[in-house]
Coordinates of C-alpha atoms in Angstrom, one line a residue:
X1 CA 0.0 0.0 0.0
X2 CA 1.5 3.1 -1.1
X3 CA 1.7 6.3 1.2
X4 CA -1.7 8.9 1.5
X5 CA -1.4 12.2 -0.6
X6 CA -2.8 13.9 3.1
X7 CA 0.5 12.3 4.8
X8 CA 3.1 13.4 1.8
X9 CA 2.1 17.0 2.4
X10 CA 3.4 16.7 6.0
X11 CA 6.5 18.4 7.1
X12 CA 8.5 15.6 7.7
X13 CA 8.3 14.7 3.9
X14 CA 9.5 17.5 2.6
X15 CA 11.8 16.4 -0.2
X16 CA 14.7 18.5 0.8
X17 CA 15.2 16.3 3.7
X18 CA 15.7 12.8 1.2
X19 CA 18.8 14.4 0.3
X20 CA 20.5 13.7 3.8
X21 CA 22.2 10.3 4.1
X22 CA 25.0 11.6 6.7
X23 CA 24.7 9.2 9.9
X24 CA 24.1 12.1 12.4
X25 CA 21.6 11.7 15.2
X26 CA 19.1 14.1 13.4
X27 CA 19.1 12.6 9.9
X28 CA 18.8 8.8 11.9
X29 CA 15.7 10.4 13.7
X30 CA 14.0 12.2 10.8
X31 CA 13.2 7.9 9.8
X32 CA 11.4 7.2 12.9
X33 CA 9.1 10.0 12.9
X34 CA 8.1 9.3 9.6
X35 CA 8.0 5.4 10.4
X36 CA 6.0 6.9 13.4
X37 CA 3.7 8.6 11.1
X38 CA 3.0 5.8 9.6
X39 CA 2.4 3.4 12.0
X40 CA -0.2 5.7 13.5
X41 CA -2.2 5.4 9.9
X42 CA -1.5 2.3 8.9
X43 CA 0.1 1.7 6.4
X44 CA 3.5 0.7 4.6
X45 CA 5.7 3.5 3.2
X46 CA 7.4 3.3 0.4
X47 CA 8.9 6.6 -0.8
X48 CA 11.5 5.9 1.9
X49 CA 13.2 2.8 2.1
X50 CA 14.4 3.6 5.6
X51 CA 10.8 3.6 7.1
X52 CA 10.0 0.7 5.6
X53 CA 12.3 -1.2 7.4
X54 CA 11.6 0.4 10.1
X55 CA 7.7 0.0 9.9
X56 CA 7.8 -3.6 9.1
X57 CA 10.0 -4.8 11.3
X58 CA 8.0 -2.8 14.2
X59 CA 4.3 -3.4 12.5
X60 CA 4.9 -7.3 11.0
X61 CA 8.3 -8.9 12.6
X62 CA 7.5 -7.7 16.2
X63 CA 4.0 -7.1 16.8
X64 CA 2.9 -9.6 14.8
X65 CA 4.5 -12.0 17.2
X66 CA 3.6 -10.2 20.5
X67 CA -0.2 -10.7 19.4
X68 CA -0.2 -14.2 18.8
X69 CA 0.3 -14.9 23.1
X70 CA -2.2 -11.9 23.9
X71 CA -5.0 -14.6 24.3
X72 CA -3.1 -16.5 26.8
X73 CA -1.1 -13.8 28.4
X74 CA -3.0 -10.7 29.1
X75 CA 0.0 -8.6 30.5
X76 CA 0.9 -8.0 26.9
X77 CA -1.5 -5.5 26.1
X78 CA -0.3 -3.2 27.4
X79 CA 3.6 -3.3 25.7
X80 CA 0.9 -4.0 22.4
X81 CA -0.9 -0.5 22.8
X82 CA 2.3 1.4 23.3
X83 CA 3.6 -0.4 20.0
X84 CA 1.0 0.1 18.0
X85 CA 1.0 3.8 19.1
X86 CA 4.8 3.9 18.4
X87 CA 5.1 5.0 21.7
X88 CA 7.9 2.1 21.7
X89 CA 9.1 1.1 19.1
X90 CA 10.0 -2.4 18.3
X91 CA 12.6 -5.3 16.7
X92 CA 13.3 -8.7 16.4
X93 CA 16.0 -10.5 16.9
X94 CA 16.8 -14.1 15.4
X95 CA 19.8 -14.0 13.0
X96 CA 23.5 -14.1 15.2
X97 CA 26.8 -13.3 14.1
X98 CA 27.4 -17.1 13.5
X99 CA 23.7 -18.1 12.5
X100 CA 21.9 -17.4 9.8
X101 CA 20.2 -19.8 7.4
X102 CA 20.8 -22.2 10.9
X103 CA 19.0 -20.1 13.1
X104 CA 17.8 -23.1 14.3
X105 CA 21.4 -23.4 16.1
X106 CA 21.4 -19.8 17.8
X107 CA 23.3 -19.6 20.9
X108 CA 21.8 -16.7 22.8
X109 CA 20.5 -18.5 26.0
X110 CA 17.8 -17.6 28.2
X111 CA 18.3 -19.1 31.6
X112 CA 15.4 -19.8 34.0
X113 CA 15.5 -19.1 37.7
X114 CA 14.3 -20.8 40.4
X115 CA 11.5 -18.0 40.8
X116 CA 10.5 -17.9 37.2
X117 CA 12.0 -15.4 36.4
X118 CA 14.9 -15.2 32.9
X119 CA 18.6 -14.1 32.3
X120 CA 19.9 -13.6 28.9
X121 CA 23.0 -14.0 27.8
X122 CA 25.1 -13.7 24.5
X123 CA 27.5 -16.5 25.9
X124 CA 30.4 -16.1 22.8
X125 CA 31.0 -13.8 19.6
X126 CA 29.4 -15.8 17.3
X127 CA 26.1 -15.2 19.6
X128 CA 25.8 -11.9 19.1
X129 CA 22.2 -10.6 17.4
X130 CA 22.5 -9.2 14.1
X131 CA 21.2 -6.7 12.7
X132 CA 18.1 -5.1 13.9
X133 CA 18.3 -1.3 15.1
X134 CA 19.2 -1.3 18.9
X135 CA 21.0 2.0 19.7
X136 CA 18.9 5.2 21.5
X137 CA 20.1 7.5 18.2
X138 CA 16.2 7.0 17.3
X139 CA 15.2 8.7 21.0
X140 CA 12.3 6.3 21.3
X141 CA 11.9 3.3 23.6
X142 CA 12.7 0.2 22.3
X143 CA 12.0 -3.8 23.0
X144 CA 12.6 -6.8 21.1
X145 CA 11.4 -10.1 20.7
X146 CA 14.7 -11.8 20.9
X147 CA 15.2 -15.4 20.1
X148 CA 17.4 -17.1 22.6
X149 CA 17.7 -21.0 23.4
X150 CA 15.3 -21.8 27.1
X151 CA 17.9 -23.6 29.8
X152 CA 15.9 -24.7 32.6
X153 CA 17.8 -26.6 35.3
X154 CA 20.9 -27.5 32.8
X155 CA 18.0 -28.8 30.3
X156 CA 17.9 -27.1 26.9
X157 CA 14.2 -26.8 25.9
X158 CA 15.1 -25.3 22.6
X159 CA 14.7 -22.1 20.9
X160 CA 11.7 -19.8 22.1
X161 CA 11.2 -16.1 21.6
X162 CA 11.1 -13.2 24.5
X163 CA 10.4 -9.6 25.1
X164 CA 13.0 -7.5 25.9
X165 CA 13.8 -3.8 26.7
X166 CA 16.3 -2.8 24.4
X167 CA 16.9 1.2 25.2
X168 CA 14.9 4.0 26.7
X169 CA 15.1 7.5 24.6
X170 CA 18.6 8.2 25.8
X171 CA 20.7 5.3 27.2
X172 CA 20.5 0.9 26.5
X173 CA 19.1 -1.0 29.4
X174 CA 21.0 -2.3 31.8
X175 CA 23.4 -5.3 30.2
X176 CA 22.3 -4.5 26.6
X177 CA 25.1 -3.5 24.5
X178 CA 24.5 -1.7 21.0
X179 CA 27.7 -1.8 18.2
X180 CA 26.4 0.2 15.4
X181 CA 27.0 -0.7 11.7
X182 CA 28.1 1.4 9.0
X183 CA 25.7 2.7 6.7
X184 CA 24.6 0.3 4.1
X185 CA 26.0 2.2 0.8
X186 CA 23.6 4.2 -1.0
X187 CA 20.8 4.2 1.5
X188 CA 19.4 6.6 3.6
X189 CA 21.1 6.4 7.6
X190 CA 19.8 3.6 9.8
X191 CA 21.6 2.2 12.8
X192 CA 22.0 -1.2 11.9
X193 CA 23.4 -2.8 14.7
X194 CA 25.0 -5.1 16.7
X195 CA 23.4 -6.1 20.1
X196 CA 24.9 -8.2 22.7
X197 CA 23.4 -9.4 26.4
X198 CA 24.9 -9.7 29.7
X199 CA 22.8 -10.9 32.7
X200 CA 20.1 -9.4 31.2
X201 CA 17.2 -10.1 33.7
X202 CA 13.9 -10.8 32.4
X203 CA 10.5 -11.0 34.5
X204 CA 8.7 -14.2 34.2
X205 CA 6.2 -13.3 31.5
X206 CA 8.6 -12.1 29.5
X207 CA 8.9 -15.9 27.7
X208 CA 6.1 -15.8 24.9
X209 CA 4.7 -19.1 24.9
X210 CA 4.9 -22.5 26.9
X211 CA 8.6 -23.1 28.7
X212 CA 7.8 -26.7 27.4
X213 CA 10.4 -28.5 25.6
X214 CA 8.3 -29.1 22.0
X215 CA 8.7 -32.5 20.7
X216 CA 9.3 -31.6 17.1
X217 CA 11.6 -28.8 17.5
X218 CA 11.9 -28.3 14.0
X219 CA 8.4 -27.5 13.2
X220 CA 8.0 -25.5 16.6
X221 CA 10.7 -23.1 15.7
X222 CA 8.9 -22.6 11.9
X223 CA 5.9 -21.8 13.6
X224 CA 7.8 -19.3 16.6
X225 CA 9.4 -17.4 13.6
X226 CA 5.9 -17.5 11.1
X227 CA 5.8 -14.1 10.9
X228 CA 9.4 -13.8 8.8
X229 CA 6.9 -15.9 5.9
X230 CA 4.7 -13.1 6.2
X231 CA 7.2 -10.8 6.1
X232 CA 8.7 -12.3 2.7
X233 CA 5.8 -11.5 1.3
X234 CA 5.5 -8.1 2.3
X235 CA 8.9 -6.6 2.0
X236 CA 8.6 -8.0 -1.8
X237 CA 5.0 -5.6 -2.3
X238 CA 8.0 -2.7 -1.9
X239 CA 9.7 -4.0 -4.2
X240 CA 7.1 -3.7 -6.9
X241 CA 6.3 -0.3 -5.9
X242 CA 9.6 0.7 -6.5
X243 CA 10.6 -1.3 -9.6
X244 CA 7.0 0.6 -10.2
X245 CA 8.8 4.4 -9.0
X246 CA 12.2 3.7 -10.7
X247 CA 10.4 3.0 -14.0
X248 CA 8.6 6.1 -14.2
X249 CA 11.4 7.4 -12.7
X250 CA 14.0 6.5 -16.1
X251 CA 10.6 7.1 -18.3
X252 CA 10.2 10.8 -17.4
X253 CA 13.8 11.5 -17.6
X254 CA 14.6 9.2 -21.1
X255 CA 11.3 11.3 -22.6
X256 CA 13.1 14.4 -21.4
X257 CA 16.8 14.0 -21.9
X258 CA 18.0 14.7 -26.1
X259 CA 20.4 13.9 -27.7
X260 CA 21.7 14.8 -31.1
X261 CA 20.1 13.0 -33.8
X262 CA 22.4 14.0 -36.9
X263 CA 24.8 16.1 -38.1
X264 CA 22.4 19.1 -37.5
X265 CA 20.6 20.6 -35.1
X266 CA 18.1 18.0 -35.1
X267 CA 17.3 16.4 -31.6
X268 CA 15.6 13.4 -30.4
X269 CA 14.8 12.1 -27.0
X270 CA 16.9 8.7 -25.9
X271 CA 13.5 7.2 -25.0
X272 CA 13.0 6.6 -28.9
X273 CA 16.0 4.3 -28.7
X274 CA 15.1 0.8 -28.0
X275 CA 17.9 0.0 -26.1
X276 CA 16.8 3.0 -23.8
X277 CA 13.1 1.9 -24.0
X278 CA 12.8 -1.5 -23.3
X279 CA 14.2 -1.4 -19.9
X280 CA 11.7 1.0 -19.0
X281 CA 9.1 -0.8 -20.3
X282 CA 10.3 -4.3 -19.2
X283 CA 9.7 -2.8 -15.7
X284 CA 6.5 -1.0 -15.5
X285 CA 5.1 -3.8 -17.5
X286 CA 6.7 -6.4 -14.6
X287 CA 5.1 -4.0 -11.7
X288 CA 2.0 -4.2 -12.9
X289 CA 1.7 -8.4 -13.6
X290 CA 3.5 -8.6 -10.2
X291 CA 0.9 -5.9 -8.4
X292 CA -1.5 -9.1 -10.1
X293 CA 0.5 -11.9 -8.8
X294 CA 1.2 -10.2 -5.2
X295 CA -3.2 -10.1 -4.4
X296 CA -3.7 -13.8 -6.0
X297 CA -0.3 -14.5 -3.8
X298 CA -2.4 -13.3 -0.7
X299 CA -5.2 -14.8 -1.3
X300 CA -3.8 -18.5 -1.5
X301 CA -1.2 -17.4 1.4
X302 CA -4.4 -16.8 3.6
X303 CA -6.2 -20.0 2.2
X304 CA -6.9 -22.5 5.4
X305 CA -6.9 -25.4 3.0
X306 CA -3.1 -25.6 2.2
X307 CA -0.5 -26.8 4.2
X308 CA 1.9 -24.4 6.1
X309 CA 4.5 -26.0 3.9
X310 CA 2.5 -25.1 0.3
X311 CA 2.2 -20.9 2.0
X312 CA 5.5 -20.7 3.1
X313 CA 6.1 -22.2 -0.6
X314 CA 3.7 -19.5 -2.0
X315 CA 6.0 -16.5 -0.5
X316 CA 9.4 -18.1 -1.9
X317 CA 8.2 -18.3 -5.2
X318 CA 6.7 -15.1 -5.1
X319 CA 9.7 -13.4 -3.7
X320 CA 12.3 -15.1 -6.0
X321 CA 10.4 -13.5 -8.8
X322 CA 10.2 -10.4 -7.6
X323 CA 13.9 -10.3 -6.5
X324 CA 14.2 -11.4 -10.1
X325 CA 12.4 -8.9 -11.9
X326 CA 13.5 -5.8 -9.4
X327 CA 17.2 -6.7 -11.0
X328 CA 15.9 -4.4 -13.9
X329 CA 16.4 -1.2 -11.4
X330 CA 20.1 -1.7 -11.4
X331 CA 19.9 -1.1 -15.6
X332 CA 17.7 1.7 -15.4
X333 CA 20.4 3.3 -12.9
X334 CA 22.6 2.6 -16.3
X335 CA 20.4 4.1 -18.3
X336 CA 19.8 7.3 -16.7
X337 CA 23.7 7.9 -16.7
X338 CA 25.5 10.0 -14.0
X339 CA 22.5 11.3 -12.5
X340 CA 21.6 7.5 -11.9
X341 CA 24.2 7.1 -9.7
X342 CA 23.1 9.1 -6.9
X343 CA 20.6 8.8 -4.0
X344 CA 18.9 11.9 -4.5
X345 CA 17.5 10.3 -8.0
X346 CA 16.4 7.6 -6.1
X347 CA 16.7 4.7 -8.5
X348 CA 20.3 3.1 -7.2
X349 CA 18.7 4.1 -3.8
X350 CA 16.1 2.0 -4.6
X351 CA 17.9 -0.7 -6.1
X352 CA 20.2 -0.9 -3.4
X353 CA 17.8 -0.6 -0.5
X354 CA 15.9 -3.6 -1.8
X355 CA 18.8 -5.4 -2.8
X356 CA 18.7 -5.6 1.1
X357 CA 15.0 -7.8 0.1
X358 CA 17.1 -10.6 -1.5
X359 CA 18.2 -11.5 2.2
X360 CA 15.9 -10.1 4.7
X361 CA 13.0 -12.3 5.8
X362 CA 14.6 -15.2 4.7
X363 CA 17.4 -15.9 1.9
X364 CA 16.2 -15.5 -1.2
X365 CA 18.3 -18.7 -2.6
X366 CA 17.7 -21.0 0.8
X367 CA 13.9 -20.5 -0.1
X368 CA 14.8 -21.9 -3.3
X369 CA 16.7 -24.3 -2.8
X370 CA 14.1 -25.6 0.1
X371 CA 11.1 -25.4 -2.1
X372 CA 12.8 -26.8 -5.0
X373 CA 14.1 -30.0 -3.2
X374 CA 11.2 -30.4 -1.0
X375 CA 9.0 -30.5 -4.5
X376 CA 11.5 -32.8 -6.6
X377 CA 11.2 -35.2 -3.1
X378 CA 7.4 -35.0 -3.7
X379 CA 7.0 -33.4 -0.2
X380 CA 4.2 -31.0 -1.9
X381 CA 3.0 -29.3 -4.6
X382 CA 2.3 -25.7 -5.1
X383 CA -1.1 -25.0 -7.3
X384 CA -0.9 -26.3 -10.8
X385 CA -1.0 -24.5 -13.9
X386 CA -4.5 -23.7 -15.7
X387 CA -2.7 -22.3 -18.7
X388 CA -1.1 -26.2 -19.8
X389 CA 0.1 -25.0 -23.0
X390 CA 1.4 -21.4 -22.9
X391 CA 5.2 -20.8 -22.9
X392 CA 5.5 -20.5 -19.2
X393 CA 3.8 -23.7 -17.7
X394 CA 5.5 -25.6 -21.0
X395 CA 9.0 -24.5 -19.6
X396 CA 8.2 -24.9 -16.3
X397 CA 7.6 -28.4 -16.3
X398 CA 10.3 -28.7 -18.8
X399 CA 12.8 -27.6 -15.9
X400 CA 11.1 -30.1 -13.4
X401 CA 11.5 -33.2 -15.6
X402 CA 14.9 -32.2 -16.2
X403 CA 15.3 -32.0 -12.3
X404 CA 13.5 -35.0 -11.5
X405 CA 15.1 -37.0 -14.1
X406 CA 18.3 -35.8 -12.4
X407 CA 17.5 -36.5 -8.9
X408 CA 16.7 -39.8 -10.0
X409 CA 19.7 -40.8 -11.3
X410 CA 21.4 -39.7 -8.3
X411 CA 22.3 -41.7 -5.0
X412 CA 23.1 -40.3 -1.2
X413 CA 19.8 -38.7 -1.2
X414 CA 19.4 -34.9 -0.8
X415 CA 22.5 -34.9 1.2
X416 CA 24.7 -36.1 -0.9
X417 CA 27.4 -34.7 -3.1
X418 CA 25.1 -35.1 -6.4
X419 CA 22.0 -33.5 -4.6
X420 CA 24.9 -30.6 -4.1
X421 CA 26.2 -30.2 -7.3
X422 CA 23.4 -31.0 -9.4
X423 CA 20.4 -30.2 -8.4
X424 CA 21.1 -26.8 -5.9
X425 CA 22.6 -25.1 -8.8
X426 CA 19.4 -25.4 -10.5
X427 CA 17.1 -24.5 -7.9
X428 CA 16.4 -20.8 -7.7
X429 CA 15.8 -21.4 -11.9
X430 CA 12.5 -24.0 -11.4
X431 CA 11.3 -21.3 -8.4
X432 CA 11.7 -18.0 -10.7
X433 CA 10.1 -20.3 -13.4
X434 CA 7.3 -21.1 -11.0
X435 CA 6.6 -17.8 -10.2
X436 CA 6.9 -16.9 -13.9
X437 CA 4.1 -19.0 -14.8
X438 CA 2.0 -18.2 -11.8
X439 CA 2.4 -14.6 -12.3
X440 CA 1.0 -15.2 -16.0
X441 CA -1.7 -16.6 -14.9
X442 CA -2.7 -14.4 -12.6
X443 CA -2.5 -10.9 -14.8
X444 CA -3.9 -13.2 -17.6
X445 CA -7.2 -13.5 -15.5
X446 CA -7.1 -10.0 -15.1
X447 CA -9.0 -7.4 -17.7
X448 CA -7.2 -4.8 -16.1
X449 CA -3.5 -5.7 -17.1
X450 CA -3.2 -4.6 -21.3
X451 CA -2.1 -7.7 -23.3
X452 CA 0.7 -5.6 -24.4
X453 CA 1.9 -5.4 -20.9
X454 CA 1.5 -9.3 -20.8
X455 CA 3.5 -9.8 -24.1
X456 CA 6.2 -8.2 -23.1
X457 CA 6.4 -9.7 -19.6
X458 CA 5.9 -13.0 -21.3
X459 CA 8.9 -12.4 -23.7
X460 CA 11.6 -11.0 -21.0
X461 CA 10.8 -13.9 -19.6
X462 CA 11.7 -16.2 -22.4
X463 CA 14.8 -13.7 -23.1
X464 CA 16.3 -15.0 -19.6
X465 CA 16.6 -18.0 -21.0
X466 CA 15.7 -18.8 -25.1
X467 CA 18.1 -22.1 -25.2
X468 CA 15.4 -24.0 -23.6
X469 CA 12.9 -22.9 -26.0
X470 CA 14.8 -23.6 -29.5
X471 CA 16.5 -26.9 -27.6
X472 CA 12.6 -28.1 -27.5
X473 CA 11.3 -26.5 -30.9
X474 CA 8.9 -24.3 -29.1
X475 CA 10.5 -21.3 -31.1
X476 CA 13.7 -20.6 -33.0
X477 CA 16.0 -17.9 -32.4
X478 CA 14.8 -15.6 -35.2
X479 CA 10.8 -16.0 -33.6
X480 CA 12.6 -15.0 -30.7
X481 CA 14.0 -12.0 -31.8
X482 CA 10.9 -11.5 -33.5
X483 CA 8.0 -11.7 -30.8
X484 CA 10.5 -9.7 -28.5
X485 CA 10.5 -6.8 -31.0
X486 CA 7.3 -6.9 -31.8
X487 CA 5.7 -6.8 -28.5
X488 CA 8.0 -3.8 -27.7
X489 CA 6.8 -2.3 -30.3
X490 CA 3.3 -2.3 -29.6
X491 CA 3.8 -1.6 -25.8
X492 CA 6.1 1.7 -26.7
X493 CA 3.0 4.3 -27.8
X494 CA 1.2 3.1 -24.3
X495 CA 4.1 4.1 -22.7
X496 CA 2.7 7.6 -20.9
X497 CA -0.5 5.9 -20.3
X498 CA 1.8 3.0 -18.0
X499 CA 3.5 6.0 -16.2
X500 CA 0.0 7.9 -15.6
X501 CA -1.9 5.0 -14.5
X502 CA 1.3 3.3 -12.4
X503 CA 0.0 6.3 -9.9
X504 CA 3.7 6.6 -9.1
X505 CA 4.2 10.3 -9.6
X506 CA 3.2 11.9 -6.1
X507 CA 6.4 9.3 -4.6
X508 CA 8.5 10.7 -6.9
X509 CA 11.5 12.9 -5.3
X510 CA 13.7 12.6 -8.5
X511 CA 15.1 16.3 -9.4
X512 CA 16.9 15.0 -12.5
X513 CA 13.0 14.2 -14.7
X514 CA 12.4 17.9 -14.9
X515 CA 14.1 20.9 -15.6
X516 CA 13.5 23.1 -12.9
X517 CA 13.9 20.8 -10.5
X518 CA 17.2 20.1 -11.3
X519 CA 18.0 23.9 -11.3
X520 CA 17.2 24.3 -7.6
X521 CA 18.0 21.5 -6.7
X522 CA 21.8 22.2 -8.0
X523 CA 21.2 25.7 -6.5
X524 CA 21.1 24.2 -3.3
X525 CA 24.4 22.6 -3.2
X526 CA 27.2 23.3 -1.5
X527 CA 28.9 25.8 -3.5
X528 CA 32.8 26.8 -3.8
X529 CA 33.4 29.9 -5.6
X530 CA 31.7 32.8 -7.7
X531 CA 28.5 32.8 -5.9
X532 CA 27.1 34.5 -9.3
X533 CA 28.1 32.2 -12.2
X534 CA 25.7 30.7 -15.3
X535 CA 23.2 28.4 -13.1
X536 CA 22.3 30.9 -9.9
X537 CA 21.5 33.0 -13.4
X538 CA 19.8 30.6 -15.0
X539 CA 17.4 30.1 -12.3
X540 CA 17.2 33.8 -11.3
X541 CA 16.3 34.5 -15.3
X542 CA 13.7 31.5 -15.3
X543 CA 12.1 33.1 -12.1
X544 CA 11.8 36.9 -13.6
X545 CA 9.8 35.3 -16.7
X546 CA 7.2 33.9 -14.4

């Protein structure tokens, strides 16, 4: 969900401000007021990448947990209310310094006393929490639902999540140390950190759930960190709004830069290039079929009749495509030339920040290779194709016989050294093929998404990989080349109508797609010098003609 017009127009979003990406106290604040601002509405930002971390980490990761114990431990409503008022605001911490895809194998330890009561501890390097926000910079309260392994009476009852006080506005709680992290490059200031425990003491409801050892720890620790599946769903709805954003982002400024186009003084704009073009299409058209895929995503996610395995299934294939398809935003950075390169033009933001998606909420490959193996070992399946003959579901299936032909022929089972050079090499290619063909399908129900738009989203996705397609004579080389031209061709003329319906525009801080923008926005720099010279004239001159 994209951002109100009503909330844009607040103070806090003035566009000047996306400009700051120094880690000073202010700049770190300016995120959590506007992650506070939306929290308070409801909804998920997406002009800043900063607050969306922020807000779904607080909103999803962390409350989303708390509320599940509510029922069956009534103190929490009160820690909920102040949450959900962003009176507090709040983290979760699973991943350690030495655990990540085995999270399963954390170390933190939560040590029962012999009044109920907790201590934490991060017992060795490796231990320590990465890398949720944990310092007071944000001057806001802070707790966590930290992950730590339950030892009562020298018995290990496995992991289990509890609520911690991380920091009050100015200082960490008592035992709770904060290392902060650089800057991740190109995005705006966060303070990544990382957090370490000593002694820590913890009240006895501060354990969410039964101290009971669970007898199949496996699927008891799934189900303690379900919220992350939710989460890889929703971090990748950010991701289409801003391979949505960057695309009309490189559209506006292609239609607007020239170029010479001969020997005279004829100019034409680079959009007319195809080379220019068709990244720019390739991306508005994928935001739209994904915006499809995301709500029929949903819908099965939330479906009581599948399996927890099929839904967390649903989210990996719908994230690997998405990771996938936001690729396209590092090219349009390439396209848009030196003023793609920096932050305040938002694309390389964007593509960076969200490069960040790839990873967060679970590995985008370990989902892949997880639901790939787990479907060649007939564990599941995820809903089949209605659309048996187009392109997609043909490759598709193409991929799994090939797979499943190969597993076959293999011995030491999925552990083995054939499992691991075979088969995970070729796992995150049947997921993004799944979630090609599912994504088809879904826009193709649609009457909203133009065929055009589904041509050429059909065709990128035969670009990524044509072998397959002459290898099995569903089209040569030359059709290739062929269907991909054409159905750029016809998408090109719709091309304003993409960027005016994307509803993109009022997110847009980019100075670089219009003219005057650009002037005072290069007015405001930093300036060394003649403090009269051709550009404060420029702008002064375009100022005295309105």
């Amino acid at each position: 969900m994209s951002i109100p017009k009503s909330i844009l127009q607040h103070h806090l979003w003035d566009i000047n401000k996306d400009s700051r990406h120094e880690a000073t106290t202010s700049n770190i604040r300016l995120h959590y007021d506007r992650a506070k601002l939306i929290c308070q509405e409801s909804v998920i930002a997406t002009r800043d990448p900063t607050v969306l971390t922020i807000s779904s980490i607080h909103l999803n990761l962390c409350i989303g947990t708390i509320a599940r114990f509510r029922g069956s431990q009534p103190h929490l409503t009160r820690i909920l209310d102040d949450l959900i008022q962003f009176r507090v605001c709040g983290e979760f911490m699973l991943t350690e310094i030495g655990h990540g895809l085995d999270a399963r194998n954390l170390e933190t330890t939560a040590t029962m006393l012999e009044d109920g009561s907790y201590v934490l501890n991060t017992p060795n390097f490796a231990a320590a929490k990465a890398m949720p926000p944990t310092t007071p910079l944000a001057g806001i309260p802070r707790v966590a639902v930290v992950f730590a392994r339950l030892i009562v009476r020298n018995d290990d009852r496995g992991v289990k999540p509890f609520l911690v006080p991380i920091n009050d506005e100015w200082e960490m709680h008592r035992g709770v140390t904060s290392r902060a992290l650089p800057i991740r490059p190109g995005t705006k200031p966060l303070d990544h950190a990382i957090t370490t425990f000593k002694d820590v003491r913890l009240g006895p409801g501060a354990l969410l759930g039964s101290a009971a050892k669970a007898e199949d720890q496996r699927a008891d620790f799934f189900d303690q960190i379900w919220r992350v599946s939710v989460g890889t769903i929703a971090l990748s709805f950010a991701s289409i709004s801003s391979l949505k954003v960057s695309g009309c982002i490189a559209g506006l400024y292609s239609q607007k830069r020239r170029v010479a186009a001969g020997r005279g003084s004829e100019t034409t704009a680079v959009i007319n290039f195809s080379t220019q073009s068709r990244p720019v299409l390739k991306a508005l058209a994928h935001s739209e079929v994904l915006e499809v895929y995301a709500l029929w995503t949903v819908r099965e996610f939330m479906d009581p009749e599948h399996s927890v395995d099929v839904r967390r299934g649903l989210a990996a294939a719908f994230k690997a495509l998405v990771t996938r398809s936001s690729r396209t935003m590092t090219e349009l950075v390439e396209r848009c030339g030196w003023q793609g390169l920096f932050a305040h033009n938002q694309i390389n933001e964007l593509a960076l920040s969200f490069q960040g998606n790839s990873i967060a909420e679970g590995d985008t490959l370990v989902l892949c290779i997880r639901l790939a193996s787990e479907v060649l070992m007939g564990k599941y399946r995820l809903p089949e194709p209605t659309h048996q003959d187009s392109p997609l579901a043909k490759y598709e299936r193409g991929l799994f016989q090939e797979a499943t032909e190969k597993v076959q022929s293999l011995s030491g089972g999925h552990r083995g050294e054939g499992f691991n050079s075979g088969i995970l090499p070729r796992c995150r290619g049947l997921v993004e093929a799944m979630g090609q063909r599912m994504a088809y399908e879904a826009a193709a129900r649609v009457e909203t998404v133009l065929p055009e738009v589904l041509d050429v989203f059909v065709m990128s996705c035969i670009r990524e990989d044509p072998s397959w397609y002459t290898e099995h004579g569903e089209l040569t080389r030359a059709q290739i080349w062929h269907d991909e031209e054409d159905a750029y061709r016809q998408l090109f003329p719709l091309l304003p109508k993409l960027i005016e319906r994307s509803g993109a525009q009022d997110y847009i801080a980019a100075p670089m797609i219009e003219e005057e923008k650009l002037e005072k926005f290069t007015l405001g720099l930093a300036t060394f010098g003649l403090d009269e010279d051709v550009i404060s004239g420029s702008v002064r001159k375009r100022h005295s003609k309105l």
